[in-house]
Tab-separated table of C-alpha atoms and ligand atoms in Angstrom:
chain	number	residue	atom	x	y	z
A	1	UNK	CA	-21.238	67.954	-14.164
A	2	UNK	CA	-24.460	68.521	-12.668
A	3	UNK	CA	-25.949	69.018	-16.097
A	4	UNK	CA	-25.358	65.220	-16.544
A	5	UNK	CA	-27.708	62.308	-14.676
A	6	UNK	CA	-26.397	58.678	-14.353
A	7	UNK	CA	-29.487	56.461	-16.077
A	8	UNK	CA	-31.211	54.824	-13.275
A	9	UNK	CA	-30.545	51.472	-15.253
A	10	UNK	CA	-26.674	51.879	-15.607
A	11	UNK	CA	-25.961	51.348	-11.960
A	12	UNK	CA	-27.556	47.825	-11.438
A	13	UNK	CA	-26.266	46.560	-14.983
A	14	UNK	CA	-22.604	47.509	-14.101
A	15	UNK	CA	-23.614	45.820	-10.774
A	16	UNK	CA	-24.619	42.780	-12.349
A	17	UNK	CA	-21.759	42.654	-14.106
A	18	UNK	CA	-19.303	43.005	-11.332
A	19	UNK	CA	-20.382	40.043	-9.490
A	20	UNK	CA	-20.532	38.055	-12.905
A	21	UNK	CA	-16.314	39.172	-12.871
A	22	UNK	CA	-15.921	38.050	-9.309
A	23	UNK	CA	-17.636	35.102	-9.953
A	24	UNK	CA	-15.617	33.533	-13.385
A	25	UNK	CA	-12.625	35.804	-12.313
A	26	UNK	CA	-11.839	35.872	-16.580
A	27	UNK	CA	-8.426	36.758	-17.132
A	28	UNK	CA	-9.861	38.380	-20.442
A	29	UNK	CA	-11.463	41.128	-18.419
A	30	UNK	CA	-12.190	43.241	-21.728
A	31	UNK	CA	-13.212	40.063	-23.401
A	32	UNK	CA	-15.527	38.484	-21.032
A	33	UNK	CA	-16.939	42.061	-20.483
A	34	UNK	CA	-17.599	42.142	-24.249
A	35	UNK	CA	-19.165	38.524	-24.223
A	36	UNK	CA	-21.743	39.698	-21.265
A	37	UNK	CA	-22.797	42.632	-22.881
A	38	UNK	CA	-23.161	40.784	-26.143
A	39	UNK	CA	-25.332	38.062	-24.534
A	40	UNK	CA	-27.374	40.621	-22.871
A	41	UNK	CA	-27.753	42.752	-25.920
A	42	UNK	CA	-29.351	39.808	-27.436
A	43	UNK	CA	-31.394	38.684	-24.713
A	44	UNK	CA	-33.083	42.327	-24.752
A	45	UNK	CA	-33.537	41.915	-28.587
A	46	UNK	CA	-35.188	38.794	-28.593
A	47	UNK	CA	-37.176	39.807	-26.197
A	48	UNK	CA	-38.117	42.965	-28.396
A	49	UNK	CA	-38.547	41.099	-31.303
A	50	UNK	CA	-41.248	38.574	-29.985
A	51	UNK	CA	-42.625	41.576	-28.508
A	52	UNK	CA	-42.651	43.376	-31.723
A	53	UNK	CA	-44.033	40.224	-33.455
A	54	UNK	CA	-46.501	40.008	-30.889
A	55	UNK	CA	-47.464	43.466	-32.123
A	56	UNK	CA	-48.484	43.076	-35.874
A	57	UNK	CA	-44.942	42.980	-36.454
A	58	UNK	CA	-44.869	46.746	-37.011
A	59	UNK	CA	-41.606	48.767	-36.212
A	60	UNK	CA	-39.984	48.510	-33.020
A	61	UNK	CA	-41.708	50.951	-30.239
A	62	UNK	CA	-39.887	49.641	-27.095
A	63	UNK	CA	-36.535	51.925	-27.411
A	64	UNK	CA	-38.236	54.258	-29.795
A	65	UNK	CA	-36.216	52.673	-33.051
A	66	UNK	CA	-35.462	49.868	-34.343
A	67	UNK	CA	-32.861	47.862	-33.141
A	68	UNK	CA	-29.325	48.130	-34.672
A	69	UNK	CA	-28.032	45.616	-35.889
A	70	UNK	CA	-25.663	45.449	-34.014
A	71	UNK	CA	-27.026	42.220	-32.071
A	72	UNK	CA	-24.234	39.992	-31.916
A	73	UNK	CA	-26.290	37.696	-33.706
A	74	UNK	CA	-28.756	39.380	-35.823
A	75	UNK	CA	-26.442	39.746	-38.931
A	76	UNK	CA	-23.335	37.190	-38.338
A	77	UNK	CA	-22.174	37.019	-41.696
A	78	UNK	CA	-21.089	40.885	-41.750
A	79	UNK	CA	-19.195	43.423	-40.518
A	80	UNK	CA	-19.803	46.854	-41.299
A	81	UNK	CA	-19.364	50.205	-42.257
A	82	UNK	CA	-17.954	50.254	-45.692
A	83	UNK	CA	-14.886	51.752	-46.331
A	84	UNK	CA	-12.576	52.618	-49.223
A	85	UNK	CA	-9.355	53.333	-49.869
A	86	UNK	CA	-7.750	54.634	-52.829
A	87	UNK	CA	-5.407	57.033	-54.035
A	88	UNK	CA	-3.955	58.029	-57.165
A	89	UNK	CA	-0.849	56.692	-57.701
A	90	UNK	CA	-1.309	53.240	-55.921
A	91	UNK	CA	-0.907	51.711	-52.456
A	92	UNK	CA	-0.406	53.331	-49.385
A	93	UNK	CA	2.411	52.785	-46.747
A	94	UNK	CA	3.732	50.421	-44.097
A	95	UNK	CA	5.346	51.611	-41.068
A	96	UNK	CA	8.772	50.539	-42.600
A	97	UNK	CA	8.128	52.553	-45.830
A	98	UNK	CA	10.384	55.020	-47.243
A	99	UNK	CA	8.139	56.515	-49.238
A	100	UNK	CA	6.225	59.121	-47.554
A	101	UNK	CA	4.770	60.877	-50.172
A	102	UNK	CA	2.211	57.997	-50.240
A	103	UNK	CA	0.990	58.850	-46.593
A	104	UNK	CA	-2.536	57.822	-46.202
A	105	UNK	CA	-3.262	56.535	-42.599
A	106	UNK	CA	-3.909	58.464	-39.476
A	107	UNK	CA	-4.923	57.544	-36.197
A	108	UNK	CA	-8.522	57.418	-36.164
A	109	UNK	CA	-9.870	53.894	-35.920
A	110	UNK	CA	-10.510	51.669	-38.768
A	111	UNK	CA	-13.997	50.862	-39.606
A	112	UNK	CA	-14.416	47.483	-40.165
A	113	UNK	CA	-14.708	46.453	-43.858
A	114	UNK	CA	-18.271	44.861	-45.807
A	115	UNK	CA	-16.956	41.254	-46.175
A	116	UNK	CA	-20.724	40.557	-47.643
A	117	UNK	CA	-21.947	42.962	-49.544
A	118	UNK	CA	-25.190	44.609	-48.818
A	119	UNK	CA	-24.976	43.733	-45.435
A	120	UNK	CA	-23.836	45.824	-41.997
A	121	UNK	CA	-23.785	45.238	-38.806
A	122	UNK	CA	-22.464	47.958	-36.382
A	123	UNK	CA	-18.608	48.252	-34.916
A	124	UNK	CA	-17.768	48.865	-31.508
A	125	UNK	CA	-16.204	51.894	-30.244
A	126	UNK	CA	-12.779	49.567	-29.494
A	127	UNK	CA	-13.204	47.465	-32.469
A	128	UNK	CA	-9.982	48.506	-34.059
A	129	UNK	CA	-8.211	50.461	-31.342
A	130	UNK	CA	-5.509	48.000	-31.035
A	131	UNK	CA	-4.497	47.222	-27.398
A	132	UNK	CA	-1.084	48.575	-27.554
A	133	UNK	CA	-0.653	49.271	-23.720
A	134	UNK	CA	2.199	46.901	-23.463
A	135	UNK	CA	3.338	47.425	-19.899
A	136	UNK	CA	-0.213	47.636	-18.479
A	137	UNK	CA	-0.871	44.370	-19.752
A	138	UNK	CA	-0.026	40.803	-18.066
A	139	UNK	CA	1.555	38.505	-20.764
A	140	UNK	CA	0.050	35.245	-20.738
A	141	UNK	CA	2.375	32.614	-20.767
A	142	UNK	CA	1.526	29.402	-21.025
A	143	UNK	CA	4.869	26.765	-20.173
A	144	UNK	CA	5.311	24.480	-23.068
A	145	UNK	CA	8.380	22.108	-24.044
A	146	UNK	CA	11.136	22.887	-26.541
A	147	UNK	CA	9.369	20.327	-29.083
A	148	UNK	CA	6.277	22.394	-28.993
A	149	UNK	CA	8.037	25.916	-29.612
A	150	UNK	CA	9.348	24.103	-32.654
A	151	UNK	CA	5.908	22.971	-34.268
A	152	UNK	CA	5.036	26.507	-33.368
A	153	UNK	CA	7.779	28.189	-34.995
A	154	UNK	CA	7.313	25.565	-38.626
A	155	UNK	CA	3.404	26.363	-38.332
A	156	UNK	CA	3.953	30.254	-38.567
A	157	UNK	CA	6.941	29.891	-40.433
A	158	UNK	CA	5.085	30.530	-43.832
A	159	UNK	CA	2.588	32.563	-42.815
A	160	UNK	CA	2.391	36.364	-43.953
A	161	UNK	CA	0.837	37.695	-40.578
A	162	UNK	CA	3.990	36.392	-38.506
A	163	UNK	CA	6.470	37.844	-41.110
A	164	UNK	CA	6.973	41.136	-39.446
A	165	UNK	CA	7.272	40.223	-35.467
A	166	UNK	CA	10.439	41.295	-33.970
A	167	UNK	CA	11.791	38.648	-31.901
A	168	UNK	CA	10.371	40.238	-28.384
A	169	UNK	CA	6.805	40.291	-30.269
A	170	UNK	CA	7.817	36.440	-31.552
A	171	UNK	CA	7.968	35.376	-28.056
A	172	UNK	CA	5.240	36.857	-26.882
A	173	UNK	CA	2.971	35.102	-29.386
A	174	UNK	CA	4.670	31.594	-28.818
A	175	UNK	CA	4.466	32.121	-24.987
A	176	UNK	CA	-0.136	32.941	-25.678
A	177	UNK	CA	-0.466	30.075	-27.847
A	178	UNK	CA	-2.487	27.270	-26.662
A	179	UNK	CA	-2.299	23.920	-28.346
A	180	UNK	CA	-5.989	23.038	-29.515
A	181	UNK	CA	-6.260	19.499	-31.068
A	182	UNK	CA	-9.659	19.039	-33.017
A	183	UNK	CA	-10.903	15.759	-34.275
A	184	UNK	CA	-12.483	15.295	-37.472
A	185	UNK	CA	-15.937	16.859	-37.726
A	186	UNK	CA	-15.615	19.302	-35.329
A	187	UNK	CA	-16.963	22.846	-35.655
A	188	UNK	CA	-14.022	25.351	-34.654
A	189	UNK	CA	-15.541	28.508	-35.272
A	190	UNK	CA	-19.676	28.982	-35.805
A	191	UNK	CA	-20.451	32.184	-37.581
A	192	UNK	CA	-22.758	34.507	-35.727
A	193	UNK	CA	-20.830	33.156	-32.329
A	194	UNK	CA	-18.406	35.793	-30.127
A	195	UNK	CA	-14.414	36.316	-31.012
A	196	UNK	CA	-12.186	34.815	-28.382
A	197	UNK	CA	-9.057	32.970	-30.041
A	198	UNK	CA	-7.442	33.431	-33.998
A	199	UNK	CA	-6.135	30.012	-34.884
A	200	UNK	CA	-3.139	29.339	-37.114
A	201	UNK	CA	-3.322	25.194	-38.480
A	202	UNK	CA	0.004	23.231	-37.242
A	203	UNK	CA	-1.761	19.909	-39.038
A	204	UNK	CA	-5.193	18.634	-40.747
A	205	UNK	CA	-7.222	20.196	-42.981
A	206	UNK	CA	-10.762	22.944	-42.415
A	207	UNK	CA	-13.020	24.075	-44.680
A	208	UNK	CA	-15.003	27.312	-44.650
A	209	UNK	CA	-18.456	28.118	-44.964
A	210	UNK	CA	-20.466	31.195	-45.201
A	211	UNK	CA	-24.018	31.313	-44.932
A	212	UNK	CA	-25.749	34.782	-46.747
A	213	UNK	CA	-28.841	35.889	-46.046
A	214	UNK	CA	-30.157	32.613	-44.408
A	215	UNK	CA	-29.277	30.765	-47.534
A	216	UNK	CA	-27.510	27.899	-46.455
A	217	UNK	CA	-23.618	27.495	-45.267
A	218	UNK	CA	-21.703	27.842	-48.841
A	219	UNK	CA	-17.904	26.282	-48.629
A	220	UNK	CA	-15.966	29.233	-49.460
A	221	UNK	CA	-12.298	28.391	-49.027
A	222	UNK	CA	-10.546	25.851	-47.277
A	223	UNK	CA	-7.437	25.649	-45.232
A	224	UNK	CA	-4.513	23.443	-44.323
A	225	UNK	CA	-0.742	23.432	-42.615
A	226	UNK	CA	0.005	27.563	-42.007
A	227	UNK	CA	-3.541	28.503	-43.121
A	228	UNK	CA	-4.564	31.039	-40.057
A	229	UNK	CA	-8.012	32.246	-39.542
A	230	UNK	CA	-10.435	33.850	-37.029
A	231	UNK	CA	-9.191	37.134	-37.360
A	232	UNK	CA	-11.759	39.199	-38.279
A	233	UNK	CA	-14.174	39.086	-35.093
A	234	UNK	CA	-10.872	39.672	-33.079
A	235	UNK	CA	-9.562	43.185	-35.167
A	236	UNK	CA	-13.662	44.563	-35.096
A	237	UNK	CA	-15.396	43.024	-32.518
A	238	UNK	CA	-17.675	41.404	-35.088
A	239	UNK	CA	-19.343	38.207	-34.911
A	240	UNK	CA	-17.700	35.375	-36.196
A	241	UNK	CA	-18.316	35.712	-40.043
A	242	UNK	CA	-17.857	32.310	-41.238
A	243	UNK	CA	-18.293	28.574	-39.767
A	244	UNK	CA	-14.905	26.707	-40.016
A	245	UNK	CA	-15.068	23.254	-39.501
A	246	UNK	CA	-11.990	20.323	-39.604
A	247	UNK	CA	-12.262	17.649	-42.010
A	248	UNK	CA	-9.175	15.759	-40.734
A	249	UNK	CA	-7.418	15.537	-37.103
A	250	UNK	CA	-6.154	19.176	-36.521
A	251	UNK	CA	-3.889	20.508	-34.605
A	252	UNK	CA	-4.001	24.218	-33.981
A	253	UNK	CA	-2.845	26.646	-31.944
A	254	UNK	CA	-5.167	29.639	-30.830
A	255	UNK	CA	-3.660	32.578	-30.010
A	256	UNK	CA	-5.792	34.560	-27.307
A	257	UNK	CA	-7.996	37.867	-28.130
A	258	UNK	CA	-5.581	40.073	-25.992
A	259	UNK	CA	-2.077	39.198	-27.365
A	260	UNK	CA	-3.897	39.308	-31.088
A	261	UNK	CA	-4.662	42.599	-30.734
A	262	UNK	CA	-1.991	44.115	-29.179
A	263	UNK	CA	0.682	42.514	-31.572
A	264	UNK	CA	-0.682	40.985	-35.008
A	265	UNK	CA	-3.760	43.062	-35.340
A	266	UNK	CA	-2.218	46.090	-36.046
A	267	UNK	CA	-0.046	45.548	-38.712
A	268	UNK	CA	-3.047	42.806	-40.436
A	269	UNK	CA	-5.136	45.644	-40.678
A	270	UNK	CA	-2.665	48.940	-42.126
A	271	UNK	CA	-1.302	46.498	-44.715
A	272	UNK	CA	-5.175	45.167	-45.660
A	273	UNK	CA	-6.068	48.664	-45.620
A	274	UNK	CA	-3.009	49.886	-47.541
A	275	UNK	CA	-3.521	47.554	-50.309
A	276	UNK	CA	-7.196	47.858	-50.235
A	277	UNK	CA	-8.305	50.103	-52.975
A	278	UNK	CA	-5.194	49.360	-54.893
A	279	UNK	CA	-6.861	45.910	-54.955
A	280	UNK	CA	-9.905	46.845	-55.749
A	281	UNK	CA	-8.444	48.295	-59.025
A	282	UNK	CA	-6.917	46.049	-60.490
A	283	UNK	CA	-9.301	44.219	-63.089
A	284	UNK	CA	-8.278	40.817	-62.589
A	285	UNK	CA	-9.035	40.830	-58.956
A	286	UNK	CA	-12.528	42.437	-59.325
A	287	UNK	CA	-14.542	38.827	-59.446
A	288	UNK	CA	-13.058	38.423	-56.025
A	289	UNK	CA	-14.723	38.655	-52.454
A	290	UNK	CA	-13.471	41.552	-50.612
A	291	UNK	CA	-12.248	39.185	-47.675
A	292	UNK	CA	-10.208	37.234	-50.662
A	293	UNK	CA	-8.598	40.617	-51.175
A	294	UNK	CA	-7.517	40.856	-47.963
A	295	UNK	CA	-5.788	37.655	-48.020
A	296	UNK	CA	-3.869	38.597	-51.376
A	297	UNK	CA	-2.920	41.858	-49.343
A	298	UNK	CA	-2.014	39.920	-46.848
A	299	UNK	CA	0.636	37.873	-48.498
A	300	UNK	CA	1.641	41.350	-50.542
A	301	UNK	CA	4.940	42.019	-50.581
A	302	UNK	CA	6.463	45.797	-51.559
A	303	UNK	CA	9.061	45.305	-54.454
A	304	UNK	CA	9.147	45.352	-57.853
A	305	UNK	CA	3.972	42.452	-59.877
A	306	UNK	CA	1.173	44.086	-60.067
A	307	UNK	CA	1.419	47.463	-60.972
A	308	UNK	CA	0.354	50.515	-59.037
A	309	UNK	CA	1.908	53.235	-60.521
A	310	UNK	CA	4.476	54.315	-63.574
A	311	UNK	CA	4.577	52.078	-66.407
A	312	UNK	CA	6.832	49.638	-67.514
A	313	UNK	CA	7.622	48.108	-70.999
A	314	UNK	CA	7.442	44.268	-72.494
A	315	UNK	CA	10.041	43.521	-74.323
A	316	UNK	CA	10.913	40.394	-75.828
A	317	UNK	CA	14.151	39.057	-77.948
A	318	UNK	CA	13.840	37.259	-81.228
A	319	UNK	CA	16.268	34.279	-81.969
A	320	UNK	CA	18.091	36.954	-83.876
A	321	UNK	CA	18.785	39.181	-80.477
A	322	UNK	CA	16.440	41.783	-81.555
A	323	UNK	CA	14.289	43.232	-79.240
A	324	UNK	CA	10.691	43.917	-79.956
A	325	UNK	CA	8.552	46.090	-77.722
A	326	UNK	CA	4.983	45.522	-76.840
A	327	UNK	CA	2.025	47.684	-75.849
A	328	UNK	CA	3.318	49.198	-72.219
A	329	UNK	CA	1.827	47.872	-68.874
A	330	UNK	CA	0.375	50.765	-66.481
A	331	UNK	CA	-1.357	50.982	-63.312
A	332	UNK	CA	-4.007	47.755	-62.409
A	333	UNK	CA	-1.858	45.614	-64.875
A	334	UNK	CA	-0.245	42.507	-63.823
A	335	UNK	CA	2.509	40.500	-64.920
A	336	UNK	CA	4.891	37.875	-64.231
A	337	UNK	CA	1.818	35.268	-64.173
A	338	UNK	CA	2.834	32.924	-67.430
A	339	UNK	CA	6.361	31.117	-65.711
A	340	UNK	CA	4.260	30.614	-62.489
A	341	UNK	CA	1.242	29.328	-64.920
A	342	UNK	CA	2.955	27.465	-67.174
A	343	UNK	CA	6.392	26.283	-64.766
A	344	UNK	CA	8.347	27.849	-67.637
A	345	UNK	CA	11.177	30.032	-67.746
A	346	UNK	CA	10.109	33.784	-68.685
A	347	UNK	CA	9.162	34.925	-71.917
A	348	UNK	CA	9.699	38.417	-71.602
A	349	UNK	CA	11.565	41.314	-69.948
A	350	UNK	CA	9.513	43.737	-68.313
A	351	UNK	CA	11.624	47.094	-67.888
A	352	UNK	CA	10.656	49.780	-65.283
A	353	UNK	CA	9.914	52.929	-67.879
A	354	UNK	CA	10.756	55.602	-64.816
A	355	UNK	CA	9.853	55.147	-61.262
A	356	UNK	CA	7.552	52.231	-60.779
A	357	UNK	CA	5.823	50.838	-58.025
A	358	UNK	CA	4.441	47.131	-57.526
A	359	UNK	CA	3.201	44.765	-55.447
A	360	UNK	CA	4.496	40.691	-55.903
A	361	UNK	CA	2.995	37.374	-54.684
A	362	UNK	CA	4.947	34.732	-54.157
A	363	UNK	CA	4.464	31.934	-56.055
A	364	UNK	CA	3.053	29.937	-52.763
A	365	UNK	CA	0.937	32.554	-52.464
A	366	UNK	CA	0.496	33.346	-56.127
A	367	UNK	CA	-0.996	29.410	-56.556
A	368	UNK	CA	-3.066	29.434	-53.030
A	369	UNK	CA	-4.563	32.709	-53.916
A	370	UNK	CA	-5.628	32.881	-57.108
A	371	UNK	CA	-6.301	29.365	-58.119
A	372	UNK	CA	-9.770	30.754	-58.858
A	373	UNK	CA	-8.544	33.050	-61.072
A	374	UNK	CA	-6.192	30.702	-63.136
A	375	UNK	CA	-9.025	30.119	-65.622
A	376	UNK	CA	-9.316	33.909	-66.715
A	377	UNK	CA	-5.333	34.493	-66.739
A	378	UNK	CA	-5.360	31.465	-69.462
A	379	UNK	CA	-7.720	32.991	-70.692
A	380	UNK	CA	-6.064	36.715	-71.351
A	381	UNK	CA	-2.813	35.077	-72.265
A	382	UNK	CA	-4.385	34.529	-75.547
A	383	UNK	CA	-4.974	38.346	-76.080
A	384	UNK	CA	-1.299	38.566	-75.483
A	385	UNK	CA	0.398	40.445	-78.595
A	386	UNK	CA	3.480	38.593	-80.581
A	387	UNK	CA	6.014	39.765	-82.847
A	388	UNK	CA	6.005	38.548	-86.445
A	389	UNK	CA	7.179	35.336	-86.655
A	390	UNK	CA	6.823	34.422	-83.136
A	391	UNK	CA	5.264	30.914	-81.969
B	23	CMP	N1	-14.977	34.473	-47.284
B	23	CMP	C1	-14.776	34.673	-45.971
B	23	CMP	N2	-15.492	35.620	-45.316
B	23	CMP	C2	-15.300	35.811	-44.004
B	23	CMP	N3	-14.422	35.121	-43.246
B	23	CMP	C3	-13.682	34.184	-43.822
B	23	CMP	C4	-13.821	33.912	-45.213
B	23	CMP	N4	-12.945	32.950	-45.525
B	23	CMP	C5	-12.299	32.643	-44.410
B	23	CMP	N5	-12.728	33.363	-43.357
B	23	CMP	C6	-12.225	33.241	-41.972
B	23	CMP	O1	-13.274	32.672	-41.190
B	23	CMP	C7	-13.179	33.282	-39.922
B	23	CMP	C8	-14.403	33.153	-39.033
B	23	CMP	O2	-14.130	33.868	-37.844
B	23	CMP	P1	-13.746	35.415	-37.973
B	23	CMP	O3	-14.900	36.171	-38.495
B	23	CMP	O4	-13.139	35.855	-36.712
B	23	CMP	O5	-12.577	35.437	-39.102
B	23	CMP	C9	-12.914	34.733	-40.274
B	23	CMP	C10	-11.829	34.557	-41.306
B	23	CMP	O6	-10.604	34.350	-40.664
């Protein structure tokens, strides 16, 4: 231990930031920790920065190196170090798989995924160590009437992140929420600006905007009744990556950094990550963002329609009963898309050729999802073979 010397400056920071806890008394300790440091952090780098500008605006001589960019708010639009996932034959698992041939997680934390591409900012050391330390942690509960468990329960009803909660973990979630009503105009979340609540929409409408490279805020998506969001600073300790902003009366709830982490976080991320490179694959879903990915994975369910391993055949029946077989689907292909396209009944069979594994959307889902992509599935349908005589 003697080898080791405490730097002079780590005693009065840690001071500094003990009297800053006794003062606000946070009951976020980790949270309002991560908040001072991040306002500090930035302080120091602005104040390197003008310095640096002050000085020909060469390289950055103060600490020896440039600065990270890890500055809460140097780089808001993106988290970090790239990541991917694939395997051969597919997806990964789920806690609740039975396939363990497909094993592909361990327990090393997850490094935050490039949501912009091009651009990194740096992960802290917690960012996806989930806070699983159930009995060392004091629940928040916050009272609220039988009425309002009952808006909760119809807001999270459809949504994918709240599908897997066993009833303790239910509870637990509806006892953190806070009610959060937001007129019209208001700014929820400002990109660039510190994690502290994910927010799942009981009412009203928000739209989402990104803003690359200084370019100007860019409406990427929009959400309404059951649409959650704010995740992403929570699971890596990123800065808010988008600006979401109400364009009706909301109603909200905001679930608390804490309980986030220690109950939806971890299953968000293995399934993201599970379905990540299988994702990535698949042609159709190429034009997309990575983050729109992640919502597709999100609302991913294991059964048999998008294909990640085996093959299956088309088959379709003439008005004669005869079958007629069509060009097999494999790995990356989709199908199923035509009935939810078109609101009509099916038009072929598709027929497992051996074991098969696949991934379905709902139609909800299927509609919400890929709306942008609606325009190129038309599009392939036409490339669709048909059997002589057919329409
Ligand atoms: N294209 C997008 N890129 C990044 N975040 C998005 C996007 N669309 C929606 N969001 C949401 O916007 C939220 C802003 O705060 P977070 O970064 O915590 O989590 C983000 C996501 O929940």
């Amino acid at each position: 231990m003697s080898d080791y010397t405490i730097p002079t400056e780590l005693p009065p920071i840690l001071k500094d930031l003990s009297r800053e806890v006794l003062r606000h008394q946070p009951t976020d300790i980790v949270q309002f920790c991560a908040d001072y440091f991040s306002k500090l952090l930035s302080e120091q780098r602005t104040v390197l920065m003008e310095h640096a500008d002050a000085n020909t605006k060469t390289a950055f001589t103060a600490t020896g190196s440039r600065p990270s960019s890890s500055a809460p708010n140097a780089n808001p639009t993106g988290p970090a170090n790239e990541y991917a996932y694939t395997t051969d034959d597919g997806f990964g698992t789920e806690d609740d798989d039975d396939d363990d041939e497909d094993e592909t997680e361990d327990d090393a934390p997850i490094p935050a995924p490039v949501l912009n591409r091009g651009r990194r900012t740096s992960v802290s050391a917690e960012s996806m160590a989930p806070t699983s330390h159930d009995q060392q942690i004091e629940k928040l509960v916050i009272p609220k009437t039988d009425e309002q468990k009952a808006r909760i329960q119809k807001s999270v009803g459809n949504n994918f992140l709240f599908r897997n909660l066993d009833e303790d973990q239910y509870l637990d979630v509806v006892n953190a929420m806070a009610e959060k009503r937001v007129p019209n105009g208001e700014v929820v979340i400002r990109q660039g600006g510190v994690g502290d609540y994910f927010y799942v929409v009981e009412t009203g409408t928000l739209d989402v905007y990104v803003n690359r490279n200084n370019s100007g805020d860019i409406k990427v998506f929009d959400y309404g009744a059951g649409g959650s969001f704010g995740e992403l600073a929570l699971m890596y300790n990123a800065p808010r990556a988008a600006t979401i902003k109400a364009t009706s009366d909301c109603v909200l709830w905001a679930l608390d950094r804490v309980t986030f982490r220690r109950i939806l976080m971890d299953h968000t991320s293995r399934k993201r990550r599970m379905y990540e490179g299988f994702l990535e694959e698949v042609p159709l879903l190429s034009s997309l963002e990575q983050y729109e990915r992640h919502k597709i994975a999100d609302a991913l369910e294991r059964s048999p329609s998008t294909m990640a391993r085996g093959e299956a055949d088309v088959v379709k029946v003439d008005e004669h009963g005869v079958e007629h077989h069509f060009r097999p689907l494999k790995k990356g292909s989709y199908f199923g898309e035509l009935a939810l396209l078109s609101d009509k009944p099916r038009v072929a069979t598709i027929r497992a050729k051996g074991r098969l594994k696949c991934a379905t959307l709902g139609k909800k889902a299927f509609t919400r999802l890929l709306g942008p992509l609606t325009d190129i599935m038309q599009r392939n349908t036409q490339n669709y073979e048909k059997y002589p005589g057919e329409g």
